[in-house]
GROMACS .gro file of C-alpha atoms in nm:
model
  267
    1MET     CA    1  -1.293  -4.444   7.492
    2LEU     CA    2  -1.210  -4.212   7.744
    3VAL     CA    3  -1.032  -4.201   8.020
    4LEU     CA    4  -1.014  -3.837   8.263
    5LEU     CA    5  -0.662  -3.860   8.497
    6PRO     CA    6  -0.609  -3.619   8.778
    7PRO     CA    7  -0.335  -3.389   8.743
    8SER     CA    8  -0.048  -3.405   8.978
    9GLU     CA    9   0.103  -3.067   9.255
   10THR     CA   10   0.403  -3.092   9.030
   11LYS     CA   11   0.556  -2.971   8.737
   12ARG     CA   12   0.801  -2.960   8.472
   13ASP     CA   13   0.871  -2.602   8.385
   14GLY     CA   14   0.986  -2.495   8.043
   15GLY     CA   15   0.921  -2.559   7.710
   16ALA     CA   16   0.924  -2.548   7.340
   17GLY     CA   17   0.555  -2.403   7.223
   18VAL     CA   18   0.436  -2.095   7.219
   19PRO     CA   19   0.226  -1.957   7.488
   20LEU     CA   20  -0.074  -2.079   7.662
   21ALA     CA   21  -0.378  -1.939   7.337
   22PHE     CA   22  -0.733  -2.138   7.431
   23GLU     CA   23  -0.768  -2.164   7.129
   24SER     CA   24  -0.496  -2.462   7.109
   25LEU     CA   25  -0.664  -2.652   7.314
   26GLY     CA   26  -1.022  -2.949   7.318
   27PHE     CA   27  -1.284  -2.876   7.434
   28PRO     CA   28  -1.378  -2.501   7.322
   29GLY     CA   29  -1.713  -2.480   7.561
   30LEU     CA   30  -1.401  -2.416   7.819
   31THR     CA   31  -1.276  -2.103   7.695
   32SER     CA   32  -1.462  -1.889   7.910
   33THR     CA   33  -1.360  -1.960   8.232
   34ARG     CA   34  -1.053  -2.119   8.128
   35ALA     CA   35  -1.018  -1.749   8.068
   36ALA     CA   36  -1.168  -1.605   8.335
   37LEU     CA   37  -0.919  -1.852   8.590
   38VAL     CA   38  -0.673  -1.755   8.439
   39ASP     CA   39  -0.759  -1.396   8.524
   40ASP     CA   40  -0.830  -1.406   8.832
   41THR     CA   41  -0.517  -1.649   8.856
   42VAL     CA   42  -0.259  -1.378   8.746
   43ALA     CA   43  -0.439  -1.113   8.897
   44MET     CA   44  -0.395  -1.321   9.234
   45THR     CA   45  -0.034  -1.309   9.230
   46ALA     CA   46  -0.037  -0.929   9.316
   47SER     CA   47  -0.041  -0.970   9.615
   48PRO     CA   48   0.187  -1.316   9.690
   49ASP     CA   49   0.143  -1.302  10.101
   50ASP     CA   50  -0.249  -1.374  10.011
   51ALA     CA   51  -0.166  -1.613   9.618
   52ALA     CA   52   0.019  -1.818   9.945
   53ARG     CA   53  -0.179  -1.856  10.179
   54ALA     CA   54  -0.511  -1.874   9.865
   55LEU     CA   55  -0.269  -2.166   9.711
   56LYS     CA   56  -0.213  -2.366  10.080
   57LEU     CA   57   0.186  -2.257  10.005
   58GLY     CA   58   0.441  -2.313  10.294
   59PRO     CA   59   0.707  -1.992  10.296
   60LYS     CA   60   0.882  -2.302  10.056
   61HIS     CA   61   0.716  -2.366   9.793
   62ALA     CA   62   0.536  -2.013   9.850
   63ALA     CA   63   0.808  -1.695   9.590
   64SER     CA   64   0.785  -2.004   9.297
   65GLU     CA   65   0.465  -2.057   9.269
   66VAL     CA   66   0.388  -1.736   9.273
   67GLY     CA   67   0.557  -1.685   9.068
   68ARG     CA   68   0.471  -1.888   8.765
   69ASN     CA   69   0.105  -1.788   8.800
   70ARG     CA   70   0.258  -1.454   8.765
   71VAL     CA   71   0.344  -1.508   8.373
   72LEU     CA   72   0.045  -1.800   8.289
   73ARG     CA   73   0.012  -1.643   7.999
   74SER     CA   74   0.356  -1.573   7.885
   75SER     CA   75   0.566  -1.901   7.988
   76PRO     CA   76   0.596  -2.148   7.723
   77THR     CA   77   0.412  -2.426   7.622
   78MET     CA   78   0.443  -2.810   7.665
   79PRO     CA   79   0.195  -3.066   7.628
   80ALA     CA   80  -0.047  -3.183   7.899
   81LEU     CA   81   0.116  -3.545   7.936
   82LEU     CA   82   0.498  -3.427   7.971
   83ARG     CA   83   0.389  -3.122   8.208
   84TYR     CA   84   0.253  -3.319   8.450
   85THR     CA   85   0.517  -3.516   8.711
   86GLY     CA   86   0.506  -3.719   8.982
   87VAL     CA   87   0.455  -4.098   9.012
   88LEU     CA   88   0.193  -4.123   8.797
   89TYR     CA   89   0.302  -3.951   8.485
   90ASP     CA   90   0.650  -4.119   8.549
   91ALA     CA   91   0.465  -4.459   8.554
   92LEU     CA   92   0.257  -4.417   8.264
   93ASP     CA   93   0.629  -4.244   8.093
   94ALA     CA   94   0.468  -3.979   7.813
   95VAL     CA   95   0.833  -3.925   7.686
   96SER     CA   96   0.817  -4.305   7.570
   97LEU     CA   97   0.539  -4.282   7.391
   98SER     CA   98   0.534  -4.369   7.004
   99ASP     CA   99   0.386  -4.077   6.744
  100GLU     CA  100   0.106  -4.357   6.715
  101GLN     CA  101   0.056  -4.340   7.066
  102TRP     CA  102   0.035  -4.066   7.107
  103ARG     CA  103  -0.171  -3.955   6.871
  104PHE     CA  104  -0.459  -4.264   7.042
  105ALA     CA  105  -0.333  -4.068   7.362
  106ALA     CA  106  -0.453  -3.787   7.185
  107GLU     CA  107  -0.828  -3.833   7.153
  108SER     CA  108  -0.891  -4.113   7.459
  109VAL     CA  109  -0.609  -3.924   7.788
  110VAL     CA  110  -0.809  -3.587   7.942
  111VAL     CA  111  -0.635  -3.541   8.226
  112GLN     CA  112  -0.912  -3.280   8.439
  113SER     CA  113  -0.671  -2.951   8.561
  114ALA     CA  114  -0.822  -2.694   8.797
  115LEU     CA  115  -0.649  -2.348   8.616
  116LEU     CA  116  -0.765  -2.546   8.285
  117GLY     CA  117  -1.068  -2.799   8.308
  118LEU     CA  118  -1.052  -3.065   8.087
  119VAL     CA  119  -0.728  -3.081   7.849
  120ARG     CA  120  -0.668  -3.310   7.636
  121ALA     CA  121  -0.296  -3.557   7.607
  122ASP     CA  122  -0.127  -3.270   7.384
  123ASP     CA  123  -0.321  -2.945   7.470
  124PRO     CA  124   0.008  -2.700   7.520
  125ILE     CA  125  -0.078  -2.603   7.874
  126PRO     CA  126   0.254  -2.379   8.076
  127ALA     CA  127   0.345  -2.456   8.407
  128TYR     CA  128   0.075  -2.356   8.703
  129ARG     CA  129  -0.028  -2.367   9.070
  130LEU     CA  130  -0.410  -2.462   9.061
  131SER     CA  131  -0.525  -2.716   9.312
  132PHE     CA  132  -0.912  -2.858   9.335
  133ASP     CA  133  -0.908  -2.730   9.663
  134SER     CA  134  -0.751  -2.405   9.655
  135ARG     CA  135  -0.932  -2.061   9.768
  136LEU     CA  136  -1.066  -1.870   9.526
  137SER     CA  137  -1.465  -1.729   9.518
  138PRO     CA  138  -1.625  -1.842   9.355
  139SER     CA  139  -1.455  -2.154   9.422
  140LEU     CA  140  -1.324  -2.370   9.175
  141LYS     CA  141  -1.616  -2.614   9.225
  142LYS     CA  142  -1.845  -2.387   9.107
  143ARG     CA  143  -1.705  -2.273   8.820
  144TRP     CA  144  -1.596  -2.592   8.687
  145SER     CA  145  -1.859  -2.890   8.727
  146GLY     CA  146  -2.118  -2.740   8.557
  147VAL     CA  147  -1.964  -2.761   8.241
  148CYS     CA  148  -1.714  -2.993   8.264
  149ALA     CA  149  -1.998  -3.206   8.277
  150ASP     CA  150  -2.104  -3.107   8.061
  151VAL     CA  151  -1.916  -3.211   7.850
  152LEU     CA  152  -1.855  -3.528   7.961
  153ALA     CA  153  -2.196  -3.592   7.930
  154SER     CA  154  -2.204  -3.562   7.528
  155VAL     CA  155  -1.867  -3.798   7.469
  156ASP     CA  156  -2.025  -4.155   7.311
  157GLY     CA  157  -1.811  -4.487   7.427
  158VAL     CA  158  -1.701  -4.544   7.782
  159ILE     CA  159  -1.559  -4.341   8.040
  160LEU     CA  160  -1.319  -4.480   8.271
  161ASP     CA  161  -1.226  -4.291   8.601
  162LEU     CA  162  -0.875  -4.250   8.719
  163ARG     CA  163  -0.898  -3.865   8.896
  164SER     CA  164  -0.917  -3.879   9.277
  165GLU     CA  165  -1.265  -3.790   9.479
  166GLY     CA  166  -1.114  -3.388   9.475
  167TYR     CA  167  -1.149  -3.400   9.087
  168ALA     CA  168  -1.370  -3.577   8.979
  169ALA     CA  169  -1.566  -3.345   9.178
  170LEU     CA  170  -1.476  -3.003   8.948
  171GLY     CA  171  -1.606  -3.297   8.662
  172PRO     CA  172  -1.886  -3.532   8.702
  173LEU     CA  173  -2.003  -3.783   8.511
  174PRO     CA  174  -2.223  -3.915   8.406
  175THR     CA  175  -2.516  -4.086   8.513
  176ARG     CA  176  -2.561  -4.432   8.213
  177ALA     CA  177  -2.391  -4.811   8.180
  178ASP     CA  178  -2.030  -4.710   8.036
  179ALA     CA  179  -1.914  -4.471   8.251
  180HIS     CA  180  -1.650  -4.595   8.519
  181TYR     CA  181  -1.520  -4.426   8.789
  182LEU     CA  182  -1.225  -4.662   8.910
  183ARG     CA  183  -1.097  -4.803   9.195
  184VAL     CA  184  -0.703  -4.977   9.265
  185LEU     CA  185  -0.757  -5.220   9.554
  186ALA     CA  186  -0.564  -5.446   9.701
  187ARG     CA  187  -0.571  -5.817   9.804
  188ASP     CA  188  -0.378  -5.953  10.081
  189GLU     CA  189  -0.311  -6.302  10.113
  190HIS     CA  190  -0.604  -6.359  10.314
  191GLY     CA  191  -0.776  -6.216  10.064
  192THR     CA  192  -0.926  -5.888  10.209
  193LEU     CA  193  -0.953  -5.606   9.997
  194ARG     CA  194  -0.822  -5.233  10.095
  195ALA     CA  195  -0.788  -4.951   9.982
  196LEU     CA  196  -0.436  -4.907   9.798
  197ASN     CA  197  -0.293  -4.583   9.950
  198HIS     CA  198   0.073  -4.582   9.898
  199PHE     CA  199   0.076  -4.791   9.502
  200ASN     CA  200  -0.252  -4.620   9.382
  201LYS     CA  201  -0.065  -4.329   9.130
  202GLN     CA  202   0.165  -4.587   9.014
  203ALA     CA  203  -0.099  -4.796   8.867
  204LYS     CA  204  -0.267  -4.589   8.747
  205GLY     CA  205  -0.089  -4.419   8.525
  206LEU     CA  206   0.063  -4.907   8.466
  207PHE     CA  207  -0.308  -4.918   8.336
  208THR     CA  208  -0.261  -4.566   8.162
  209ARG     CA  209   0.053  -4.641   8.006
  210ALA     CA  210  -0.110  -4.981   7.856
  211LEU     CA  211  -0.463  -4.842   7.763
  212ILE     CA  212  -0.276  -4.644   7.558
  213GLU     CA  213  -0.014  -4.909   7.451
  214ARG     CA  214  -0.369  -5.086   7.343
  215GLY     CA  215  -0.384  -4.849   7.109
  216GLU     CA  216  -0.807  -4.938   7.104
  217ASP     CA  217  -1.141  -4.743   7.139
  218PHE     CA  218  -1.358  -4.998   7.374
  219ALA     CA  219  -1.728  -4.948   7.242
  220SER     CA  220  -1.893  -5.136   7.536
  221THR     CA  221  -1.794  -5.242   7.896
  222MET     CA  222  -1.716  -5.575   7.821
  223GLU     CA  223  -1.489  -5.485   7.515
  224LEU     CA  224  -1.259  -5.336   7.848
  225LEU     CA  225  -1.295  -5.605   8.059
  226SER     CA  226  -1.290  -5.845   7.860
  227TRP     CA  227  -0.948  -5.723   7.679
  228ALA     CA  228  -0.860  -5.697   8.054
  229ALA     CA  229  -0.881  -6.057   8.204
  230ASP     CA  230  -0.696  -6.089   7.845
  231GLU     CA  231  -0.435  -5.943   7.933
  232GLY     CA  232  -0.442  -6.068   8.355
  233TYR     CA  233  -0.513  -5.796   8.458
  234ASP     CA  234  -0.804  -5.803   8.775
  235LEU     CA  235  -1.061  -5.560   8.695
  236THR     CA  236  -1.414  -5.593   8.768
  237PRO     CA  237  -1.735  -5.404   8.912
  238SER     CA  238  -1.793  -5.341   9.209
  239ALA     CA  239  -1.943  -5.532   9.443
  240ASP     CA  240  -2.118  -5.286   9.633
  241ARG     CA  241  -2.088  -4.993   9.391
  242PRO     CA  242  -2.313  -4.935   9.159
  243GLY     CA  243  -2.119  -4.847   8.772
  244GLU     CA  244  -1.770  -4.910   8.952
  245LEU     CA  245  -1.505  -5.089   8.856
  246ASN     CA  246  -1.205  -5.179   9.071
  247LEU     CA  247  -0.869  -5.263   8.971
  248VAL     CA  248  -0.731  -5.588   9.281
  249VAL     CA  249  -0.345  -5.607   9.327
  250PRO     CA  250  -0.131  -5.774   9.524
  251GLU     CA  251  -0.080  -5.642   9.777
  252VAL     CA  252   0.265  -5.504   9.747
  253THR     CA  253   0.543  -5.482   9.995
  254GLY     CA  254   0.861  -5.227   9.934
  255THR     CA  255   0.968  -4.966   9.697
  256PRO     CA  256   0.681  -4.900   9.453
  257GLY     CA  257   0.913  -5.032   9.151
  258LYS     CA  258   0.764  -5.321   9.256
  259LEU     CA  259   0.438  -5.258   9.178
  260THR     CA  260   0.518  -5.323   8.800
  261ALA     CA  261   0.607  -5.698   8.823
  262VAL     CA  262   0.282  -5.751   9.003
  263LEU     CA  263   0.001  -5.575   8.854
  264ARG     CA  264   0.026  -5.706   8.494
  265LEU     CA  265  -0.048  -6.107   8.712
  266ALA     CA  266   0.033  -6.279   8.289
  267HIS     CA  267   0.276  -6.099   8.253
   0.00000   0.00000   0.00000
């Protein structure tokens, strides 16, 4: 099983690992695209104003974010699941994973980075700023979509795609029965379903954490759905979007923390 996550705009600084080394990253078939994009991203910092425009940065964050990119090749690294921050990654809480859970995450959890393509949970990466819609030529979609799609097509077993649509376009899923895009929906008191916006990322982080804690390489979609039902998750095939799965939670109001109590209905 492979769980695909989006990255986050926010990232931790620092790290204890040696600087970026492409040979230490998973999916070596992406190395040439990674190297070219890192070169282009570093070169872009020669003109801070141009870099800020390409990265769609305002004055408040331009200097620090462009500075991160300037030292991409020399800055320290840390595992990808620790580098990314924000709502999804706070909910996943990778820092508290056990050694066994880290081993499973390293094999089964992948982040779609705009800079480095598909990176495994434990791949050592530097802090950087680049988003799926950053203005580069050729575009990030042109650089990544074909090579990342080839990697995903070569993966056996269930693929569960939790990426946002912008990042999913950087590596389209293969068209097959066990590759699924997951949507998080809310059900109100009348039973009506709608897209879950405010709590979407938190739900994805909590669900990914549960999959890591389970530590099972589900051999089929039916096995995944059976586990989810046993655990109290409302995870079902979409009625109107072939191949997609819906993770449905009760409508939540108030603070994001309240979602933790209702996502897993049986707990």
